[in-house]
Amino acid sequence: MARHIMTLTCDDRPGIVATVSAALLAVSANIVENQQYSDEDTDLFFMRTVFDAEPHEVEQVLEAIRQSAAISHHHLAARPEDEHCRTIILVSKFDHCLLDLLYRWKSGDLPIDIVGVVSNHEDCRGLVEYYGLPFTVIPVTRETKADAEAELLRMVETNDVGLVVLARYMQILSDQLCTALEGRAINIHHSFLPGFKGAKPYHQAHDRGVKLIGASAHYVTADLDEGPIIEQDVVRVTHAESPERLVAIGRDVERRVLSRAVRDHAESRIFLSGRRTIVF
Amino acid sequence: MARHIMTLTCDDRPGIVATVSAALLAVSANIVENQQYSDEDTDLFFMRTVFDAEPHEVEQVLEAIRQSAAISHHHLAARPEDEHCRTIILVSKFDHCLLDLLYRWKSGDLPIDIVGVVSNHEDCRGLVEYYGLPFTVIPVTRETKADAEAELLRMVETNDVGLVVLARYMQILSDQLCTALEGRAINIHHSFLPGFKGAKPYHQAHDRGVKLIGASAHYVTADLDEGPIIEQDVVRVTHAESPERLVAIGRDVERRVLSRAVRDHAESRIFLSGRRTIVF
Amino acid sequence: MARHIMTLTCDDRPGIVATVSAALLAVSANIVENQQYSDEDTDLFFMRTVFDAEPHEVEQVLEAIRQSAAISHHHLAARPEDEHCRTIILVSKFDHCLLDLLYRWKSGDLPIDIVGVVSNHEDCRGLVEYYGLPFTVIPVTRETKADAEAELLRMVETNDVGLVVLARYMQILSDQLCTALEGRAINIHHSFLPGFKGAKPYHQAHDRGVKLIGASAHYVTADLDEGPIIEQDVVRVTHAESPERLVAIGRDVERRVLSRAVRDHAESRIFLSGRRTIVF
Amino acid sequence: MARHIMTLTCDDRPGIVATVSAALLAVSANIVENQQYSDEDTDLFFMRTVFDAEPHEVEQVLEAIRQSAAISHHHLAARPEDEHCRTIILVSKFDHCLLDLLYRWKSGDLPIDIVGVVSNHEDCRGLVEYYGLPFTVIPVTRETKADAEAELLRMVETNDVGLVVLARYMQILSDQLCTALEGRAINIHHSFLPGFKGAKPYHQAHDRGVKLIGASAHYVTADLDEGPIIEQDVVRVTHAESPERLVAIGRDVERRVLSRAVRDHAESRIFLSGRRTIVF
């Protein structure tokens, strides 16, 4: 027996849980964890089930669910829990989010396989190579941007990558690339969205005199800073903090929020429902 | 159709979810919410299901589950969601937790029916009567303690009470009464248990110089301050806070924590697993 | 000897602390608490000093400070700590913030004297009168708005009011009234500003799928929802919360944030520095 | 002019602030930050002042304060802000706290000079050397413990070390060493003290079913886990977390709490008042 994670999105109607649990029982699978949610706004049903089963019987489970009259317009997938999400990390010069991801990955805290780290600068090479990972520099200028993105996308596709993490990657992706990576690229924005979009959010926060600063991890979409939010957090600050100090404080929130979002994605806990996320 | 809440505790084994969902599907009930947990420490399975069904068919669902071979050593119950938990609140002189409960109840935020408020002092009469509720004084002295507890227990049983809230009730219940109220009496302890048990916890916290103070809501057991913890929270304090100020700050945490625990109980979200609680 | 609170704003230059502390020492006053801040953005200096002194010698302290060459463009004030801030509370139909303020005032937790509660609706009369306070209804329609505001302002001036609290008062004040009440009217906005300005912020928060909702207390200015922020807080929510549930959860944050801002104002802890607040 | 940090502890009596500020004004020093606190429990006065002054005039300031009749039983010190606290980090096998300290030090976030990292195991050598720091292994067995401690103390004294950080160092220091390092050795305990002292606190927390787990940074004293608490924090957990998962979650709290305590110490923000700390 091996532990599997199954995710299901479909139209919300009676009989779905009965269908899924009967399909699992038919192969004597044991349900370890189960979460579900019916979104009244979108009339969609979401389910995440962790179960122990013989690997060769999983396809039979999926087929039984697919054939059921209770299931329509479904997205259904299952994978062994130990089949980690293949991941590429994009980074520029700031290394705090990168280090946090690398450390957590190394300590077994993040179920991802890091295919490599890609940057438009050389700065993080030492850190990445210390962790024994390939570091690829793809410089980006106005002229080379299209080529650079094509190269990145090739890496994603060649390596069967399920997650691209923008760990303070200071380049705006083209609409085309955003579309190609839809639902599998996570960005960390250094503010509590929807406040302080755009550049220099900590300076905006200082000018406005807010008492909490935050960070937001979201899926990348063509509509900048408007992608579905996955995770957010804040930290209390006072009038005494300069913009520079806010930046330093913000680094802690950013890395914490991004790491949580990456884990949620890698554990198949996130579902899209319109422009909102369901996170089990 | 009416919304129902069903709770199930039983031995953990395959087929439980399939059994429950099939039983619900058989009467065309619609699952609205579902949470489950397998406790590896106790080998128990816990499930809370919210569903819409015809009231006269609910008994049929329960019977189907009871008859199933997959279900053993079960505690199984279902009730209409709008059948509120009948509640008695015990209070002494401090009224902050009481007021919070009364206000939330009045604003529809707590699904309880308050049978009455019982106190060993007159102090809170005005507040309780402002909210249009019966206020009963049962004085407690060493001599009258047994009679007082007997009277309280009579009130509990006569009124089919499902929850007794000790909202800063400054009397220690006898072992007998604790046993009679097992699993349905909630106390708020004014510290972050297991630290600072016993009297004057805020003074203890001040002397020890802790940087956070807290409160813990727990089920009452004969073993004082050792009952299963339901909910806890803390708030940051500094060296500058006097013990008296800690008491004032603590009032906010206490009422917040107690209200959450009362809601969780009233919504049938809490299960006992050994000395721990499962809170869905 | 009586405890006094002194506040000073002036141009930032050397010698201010020496001047103030020498003036206090000259009358054998004892400094109990002292906070200060130099704002590099505005070149202003802010100081809040709590001291014990003979009441008849306080004016001598102030005069010595005023005469000093180190102090220019000053705002300087001192008052006995037990001379409470005279306060009017404005409310419409929602009573959660009102109740919280009344309860804290009654329990000695807020150093304010409540002159009265003013509303454009009858709904909160029972609660206010239970607390033994005058309740005045000043209805507001498009036609009567100017008169209503004039009446309110008369109450403020007649009663020497130092704080007007908009405790979910659902009327927009005219620019004139905002100006008249500058620096002494506090509003609670039911979102984490600057996100979700305007109407129905919890519905906006739900639509955007944020993972934290919040509230912001700010001084009222003619520029709606843009006044200097005094205090903010947030609470974690999930996809499962409906807009209605967000409203209920939000009530807790709103009342907590508003009460803190009112206490800070009443304890003379808040200073204005441009559009930001300094809160000691 | 250079920025200096001055700290003063003395008996609490009138005239201290006037004395200090006059002494600073006499050399035209400019006060940038100032915090003070009178502890009614111990009758001690604490003050931390950041000021800009000519380096050669600082001794004159100190002498003027020492000579004043207002100052008795004083501890008085001043240092240039950029004279960093010389620090040794002790570590065993767990590297999460170590990495966090190294990263923050490298990014300029912690004003310490790391003299070296000492361990009783080889495990962390790679990490330490990646950061370009000396790594010294001092094995500890029952027989060699006294020698090992003597060697450590020699390092501390030879290098003028102002801070020893026990970053999950899994050895109990002898009473003698504790005394020698009093007030300059910080330990991170993996629980919210005073709860769960001793070994395996996360397992204790799991067994007790607490809803928050935490960490506490404290000065090391001979009385194990009873030293003055500097900083604490908690994180919310649920019934679903295994002890192993609590350990992983706890790593985040531990490193956050320890880093804050180290910064507070390095910025001369911590004062001892009996068994409590004053943290400005």
mmCIF file of C-alpha atoms in Angstrom, chain C residues 36-251:
data_model
loop_
_atom_site.group_PDB
_atom_site.id
_atom_site.type_symbol
_atom_site.label_atom_id
_atom_site.label_comp_id
_atom_site.label_asym_id
_atom_site.label_seq_id
_atom_site.Cartn_x
_atom_site.Cartn_y
_atom_site.Cartn_z
ATOM 1 C CA GLN C 36 9.744 60.775 22.700
ATOM 2 C CA TYR C 37 10.237 60.603 18.951
ATOM 3 C CA SER C 38 11.981 62.694 16.334
ATOM 4 C CA ASP C 39 10.296 62.439 12.955
ATOM 5 C CA GLU C 40 12.922 62.825 10.238
ATOM 6 C CA ASP C 41 10.228 63.263 7.594
ATOM 7 C CA THR C 42 8.686 66.338 9.212
ATOM 8 C CA ASP C 43 11.559 67.516 11.455
ATOM 9 C CA LEU C 44 9.172 67.545 14.375
ATOM 10 C CA PHE C 45 9.806 66.365 17.921
ATOM 11 C CA PHE C 46 7.114 64.642 19.996
ATOM 12 C CA MET C 47 7.159 63.993 23.725
ATOM 13 C CA ARG C 48 4.715 62.556 26.233
ATOM 14 C CA THR C 49 5.666 62.756 29.903
ATOM 15 C CA VAL C 50 3.779 61.442 32.889
ATOM 16 C CA PHE C 51 4.880 63.046 36.157
ATOM 17 C CA ASP C 52 3.816 63.520 39.760
ATOM 18 C CA ALA C 53 3.727 67.146 40.922
ATOM 19 C CA GLU C 54 1.832 69.643 43.016
ATOM 20 C CA PRO C 55 -1.083 70.861 40.860
ATOM 21 C CA HIS C 56 -0.331 74.528 41.519
ATOM 22 C CA GLU C 57 3.199 74.135 40.177
ATOM 23 C CA VAL C 58 2.297 72.661 36.804
ATOM 24 C CA GLU C 59 1.742 76.034 35.179
ATOM 25 C CA GLN C 60 5.246 77.008 36.286
ATOM 26 C CA VAL C 61 6.619 73.960 34.489
ATOM 27 C CA LEU C 62 4.775 74.833 31.301
ATOM 28 C CA GLU C 63 5.914 78.451 31.448
ATOM 29 C CA ALA C 64 9.553 77.441 31.893
ATOM 30 C CA ILE C 65 9.301 75.211 28.838
ATOM 31 C CA ARG C 66 7.575 77.866 26.758
ATOM 32 C CA GLN C 67 10.272 80.425 27.625
ATOM 33 C CA SER C 68 13.140 78.167 26.675
ATOM 34 C CA ALA C 69 15.116 78.984 23.561
ATOM 35 C CA ALA C 70 15.208 75.267 22.741
ATOM 36 C CA ILE C 71 11.461 75.108 22.144
ATOM 37 C CA SER C 72 9.935 76.584 19.009
ATOM 38 C CA HIS C 73 6.606 76.211 17.203
ATOM 39 C CA HIS C 74 5.322 74.238 20.125
ATOM 40 C CA HIS C 75 2.027 72.668 21.083
ATOM 41 C CA LEU C 76 2.268 72.118 24.813
ATOM 42 C CA ALA C 77 -0.380 70.895 27.224
ATOM 43 C CA ALA C 78 -0.648 69.252 30.626
ATOM 44 C CA ARG C 79 -3.608 67.881 32.531
ATOM 45 C CA PRO C 80 -4.214 65.811 35.640
ATOM 46 C CA GLU C 81 -4.323 62.132 34.655
ATOM 47 C CA ASP C 82 -7.732 61.745 36.310
ATOM 48 C CA GLU C 83 -9.278 64.590 34.316
ATOM 49 C CA HIS C 84 -10.976 62.366 31.790
ATOM 50 C CA CYS C 85 -11.520 63.162 28.149
ATOM 51 C CA ARG C 86 -15.110 64.324 27.616
ATOM 52 C CA THR C 87 -16.568 62.161 24.896
ATOM 53 C CA ILE C 88 -19.614 61.943 22.620
ATOM 54 C CA ILE C 89 -20.341 58.666 20.831
ATOM 55 C CA LEU C 90 -22.128 58.689 17.475
ATOM 56 C CA VAL C 91 -23.940 55.549 16.440
ATOM 57 C CA SER C 92 -26.572 54.405 13.946
ATOM 58 C CA LYS C 93 -28.078 50.918 14.273
ATOM 59 C CA PHE C 94 -25.123 48.563 14.797
ATOM 60 C CA ASP C 95 -24.378 48.417 18.501
ATOM 61 C CA HIS C 96 -21.287 46.181 18.815
ATOM 62 C CA CYS C 97 -18.740 49.004 18.970
ATOM 63 C CA LEU C 98 -21.021 51.048 21.214
ATOM 64 C CA LEU C 99 -21.490 48.199 23.686
ATOM 65 C CA ASP C 100 -17.779 47.577 23.825
ATOM 66 C CA LEU C 101 -17.040 51.219 24.586
ATOM 67 C CA LEU C 102 -19.778 51.427 27.216
ATOM 68 C CA TYR C 103 -18.637 48.246 28.912
ATOM 69 C CA ARG C 104 -15.002 49.282 29.014
ATOM 70 C CA TRP C 105 -15.933 52.741 30.266
ATOM 71 C CA LYS C 106 -18.115 51.225 33.000
ATOM 72 C CA SER C 107 -15.395 48.825 34.111
ATOM 73 C CA GLY C 108 -12.916 51.684 34.430
ATOM 74 C CA ASP C 109 -10.910 50.512 31.459
ATOM 75 C CA LEU C 110 -11.318 53.687 29.374
ATOM 76 C CA PRO C 111 -10.418 57.064 30.896
ATOM 77 C CA ILE C 112 -13.282 58.965 29.272
ATOM 78 C CA ASP C 113 -16.364 60.781 30.560
ATOM 79 C CA ILE C 114 -19.226 60.007 28.228
ATOM 80 C CA VAL C 115 -21.289 63.172 27.786
ATOM 81 C CA GLY C 116 -23.881 61.300 25.793
ATOM 82 C CA VAL C 117 -24.631 59.073 22.834
ATOM 83 C CA VAL C 118 -26.069 60.622 19.684
ATOM 84 C CA SER C 119 -27.775 58.627 16.955
ATOM 85 C CA ASN C 120 -29.816 59.125 13.817
ATOM 86 C CA HIS C 121 -31.953 56.151 14.890
ATOM 87 C CA GLU C 122 -33.802 55.004 18.000
ATOM 88 C CA ASP C 123 -32.339 51.469 17.999
ATOM 89 C CA CYS C 124 -29.650 51.847 20.652
ATOM 90 C CA ARG C 125 -31.711 53.779 23.223
ATOM 91 C CA GLY C 126 -32.281 50.787 25.516
ATOM 92 C CA LEU C 127 -28.619 49.912 25.727
ATOM 93 C CA VAL C 128 -27.492 53.477 26.364
ATOM 94 C CA GLU C 129 -30.096 54.078 29.024
ATOM 95 C CA TYR C 130 -29.217 50.780 30.709
ATOM 96 C CA TYR C 131 -25.784 52.295 31.191
ATOM 97 C CA GLY C 132 -27.430 55.438 32.651
ATOM 98 C CA LEU C 133 -26.305 57.764 29.888
ATOM 99 C CA PRO C 134 -28.264 60.388 27.919
ATOM 100 C CA PHE C 135 -29.323 59.238 24.446
ATOM 101 C CA THR C 136 -30.134 61.903 21.872
ATOM 102 C CA VAL C 137 -31.687 61.181 18.512
ATOM 103 C CA ILE C 138 -30.804 63.671 15.802
ATOM 104 C CA PRO C 139 -32.426 62.369 12.612
ATOM 105 C CA VAL C 140 -30.539 63.093 9.418
ATOM 106 C CA THR C 141 -32.142 63.550 6.004
ATOM 107 C CA ARG C 142 -30.780 65.384 3.025
ATOM 108 C CA GLU C 143 -32.805 68.436 4.038
ATOM 109 C CA THR C 144 -31.968 68.390 7.752
ATOM 110 C CA LYS C 145 -28.314 67.408 7.485
ATOM 111 C CA ALA C 146 -26.937 70.920 7.958
ATOM 112 C CA ASP C 147 -29.150 71.545 10.988
ATOM 113 C CA ALA C 148 -28.332 68.142 12.438
ATOM 114 C CA GLU C 149 -24.615 68.797 12.162
ATOM 115 C CA ALA C 150 -25.030 72.247 13.693
ATOM 116 C CA GLU C 151 -26.834 70.699 16.644
ATOM 117 C CA LEU C 152 -24.121 68.107 17.082
ATOM 118 C CA LEU C 153 -21.394 70.727 16.933
ATOM 119 C CA ARG C 154 -23.271 72.800 19.536
ATOM 120 C CA MET C 155 -23.298 69.763 21.846
ATOM 121 C CA VAL C 156 -19.596 69.289 21.285
ATOM 122 C CA GLU C 157 -18.786 72.902 22.085
ATOM 123 C CA THR C 158 -21.211 73.364 24.963
ATOM 124 C CA ASN C 159 -19.854 70.286 26.678
ATOM 125 C CA ASP C 160 -16.177 70.926 26.122
ATOM 126 C CA VAL C 161 -15.887 67.641 24.252
ATOM 127 C CA GLY C 162 -12.391 66.392 23.482
ATOM 128 C CA LEU C 163 -13.382 63.291 21.536
ATOM 129 C CA VAL C 164 -16.172 62.338 19.154
ATOM 130 C CA VAL C 165 -16.282 58.616 18.383
ATOM 131 C CA LEU C 166 -18.002 57.435 15.207
ATOM 132 C CA ALA C 167 -18.880 53.945 16.415
ATOM 133 C CA ARG C 168 -20.196 52.672 13.061
ATOM 134 C CA TYR C 169 -22.090 55.935 12.473
ATOM 135 C CA MET C 170 -23.496 55.486 8.990
ATOM 136 C CA GLN C 171 -23.476 59.119 7.898
ATOM 137 C CA ILE C 172 -20.799 60.969 6.016
ATOM 138 C CA LEU C 173 -19.857 64.172 7.815
ATOM 139 C CA SER C 174 -19.683 67.402 5.815
ATOM 140 C CA ASP C 175 -16.276 68.887 5.085
ATOM 141 C CA GLN C 176 -17.104 71.737 7.453
ATOM 142 C CA LEU C 177 -17.839 69.438 10.371
ATOM 143 C CA CYS C 178 -14.737 67.363 9.637
ATOM 144 C CA THR C 179 -12.663 70.514 9.837
ATOM 145 C CA ALA C 180 -14.339 71.648 13.058
ATOM 146 C CA LEU C 181 -13.615 68.273 14.667
ATOM 147 C CA GLU C 182 -10.107 67.849 13.268
ATOM 148 C CA GLY C 183 -7.907 65.719 15.487
ATOM 149 C CA ARG C 184 -10.705 64.857 17.883
ATOM 150 C CA ALA C 185 -13.073 62.662 15.849
ATOM 151 C CA ILE C 186 -12.231 58.980 15.452
ATOM 152 C CA ASN C 187 -13.916 56.692 12.933
ATOM 153 C CA ILE C 188 -13.760 52.920 12.646
ATOM 154 C CA HIS C 189 -13.536 51.694 9.072
ATOM 155 C CA HIS C 190 -14.473 48.071 8.542
ATOM 156 C CA SER C 191 -11.518 47.090 6.410
ATOM 157 C CA PHE C 192 -7.766 47.006 6.530
ATOM 158 C CA LEU C 193 -7.112 50.385 4.904
ATOM 159 C CA PRO C 194 -5.992 51.284 2.307
ATOM 160 C CA GLY C 195 -7.660 48.176 0.857
ATOM 161 C CA PHE C 196 -11.416 48.082 0.345
ATOM 162 C CA LYS C 197 -12.447 51.667 0.787
ATOM 163 C CA GLY C 198 -16.059 52.646 0.414
ATOM 164 C CA ALA C 199 -19.185 50.554 0.825
ATOM 165 C CA LYS C 200 -19.524 46.865 1.684
ATOM 166 C CA PRO C 201 -15.833 46.166 2.341
ATOM 167 C CA TYR C 202 -16.474 42.639 3.618
ATOM 168 C CA HIS C 203 -18.188 41.756 0.361
ATOM 169 C CA GLN C 204 -15.247 43.229 -1.517
ATOM 170 C CA ALA C 205 -12.904 41.170 0.671
ATOM 171 C CA HIS C 206 -14.884 38.005 -0.070
ATOM 172 C CA ASP C 207 -14.882 38.657 -3.811
ATOM 173 C CA ARG C 208 -11.144 39.268 -3.805
ATOM 174 C CA GLY C 209 -10.543 36.140 -1.764
ATOM 175 C CA VAL C 210 -8.277 37.706 0.868
ATOM 176 C CA LYS C 211 -7.044 35.480 3.688
ATOM 177 C CA LEU C 212 -7.157 38.135 6.407
ATOM 178 C CA ILE C 213 -9.809 40.754 7.081
ATOM 179 C CA GLY C 214 -9.278 43.796 9.234
ATOM 180 C CA ALA C 215 -10.406 47.110 10.599
ATOM 181 C CA SER C 216 -8.794 50.531 10.849
ATOM 182 C CA ALA C 217 -9.428 53.358 13.295
ATOM 183 C CA HIS C 218 -8.506 56.775 11.944
ATOM 184 C CA TYR C 219 -9.042 60.441 12.579
ATOM 185 C CA VAL C 220 -11.856 61.852 10.508
ATOM 186 C CA THR C 221 -10.862 64.195 7.696
ATOM 187 C CA ALA C 222 -12.760 65.657 4.781
ATOM 188 C CA ASP C 223 -10.978 63.129 2.609
ATOM 189 C CA LEU C 224 -13.110 60.045 3.334
ATOM 190 C CA ASP C 225 -11.241 56.899 4.520
ATOM 191 C CA GLU C 226 -7.971 58.782 4.087
ATOM 192 C CA GLY C 227 -7.575 60.243 7.574
ATOM 193 C CA PRO C 228 -4.478 59.474 9.667
ATOM 194 C CA ILE C 229 -4.583 55.843 10.787
ATOM 195 C CA ILE C 230 -4.401 55.298 14.553
ATOM 196 C CA GLU C 231 -4.763 51.560 14.943
ATOM 197 C CA GLN C 232 -5.389 48.480 12.794
ATOM 198 C CA ASP C 233 -5.792 44.797 13.264
ATOM 199 C CA VAL C 234 -6.673 41.731 11.239
ATOM 200 C CA VAL C 235 -8.067 38.252 11.712
ATOM 201 C CA ARG C 236 -7.476 35.158 9.614
ATOM 202 C CA VAL C 237 -10.349 33.882 7.478
ATOM 203 C CA THR C 238 -10.729 31.111 4.914
ATOM 204 C CA HIS C 239 -12.525 30.479 1.647
ATOM 205 C CA ALA C 240 -15.347 28.894 3.630
ATOM 206 C CA GLU C 241 -16.523 32.168 5.155
ATOM 207 C CA SER C 242 -19.517 33.809 3.470
ATOM 208 C CA PRO C 243 -19.694 37.617 3.259
ATOM 209 C CA GLU C 244 -22.249 37.522 6.090
ATOM 210 C CA ARG C 245 -19.868 35.525 8.259
ATOM 211 C CA LEU C 246 -17.083 37.957 7.447
ATOM 212 C CA VAL C 247 -19.330 40.751 8.712
ATOM 213 C CA ALA C 248 -19.850 38.873 11.990
ATOM 214 C CA ILE C 249 -16.140 38.105 12.372
ATOM 215 C CA GLY C 250 -15.359 41.688 11.497
ATOM 216 C CA ARG C 251 -17.437 42.990 14.391
#
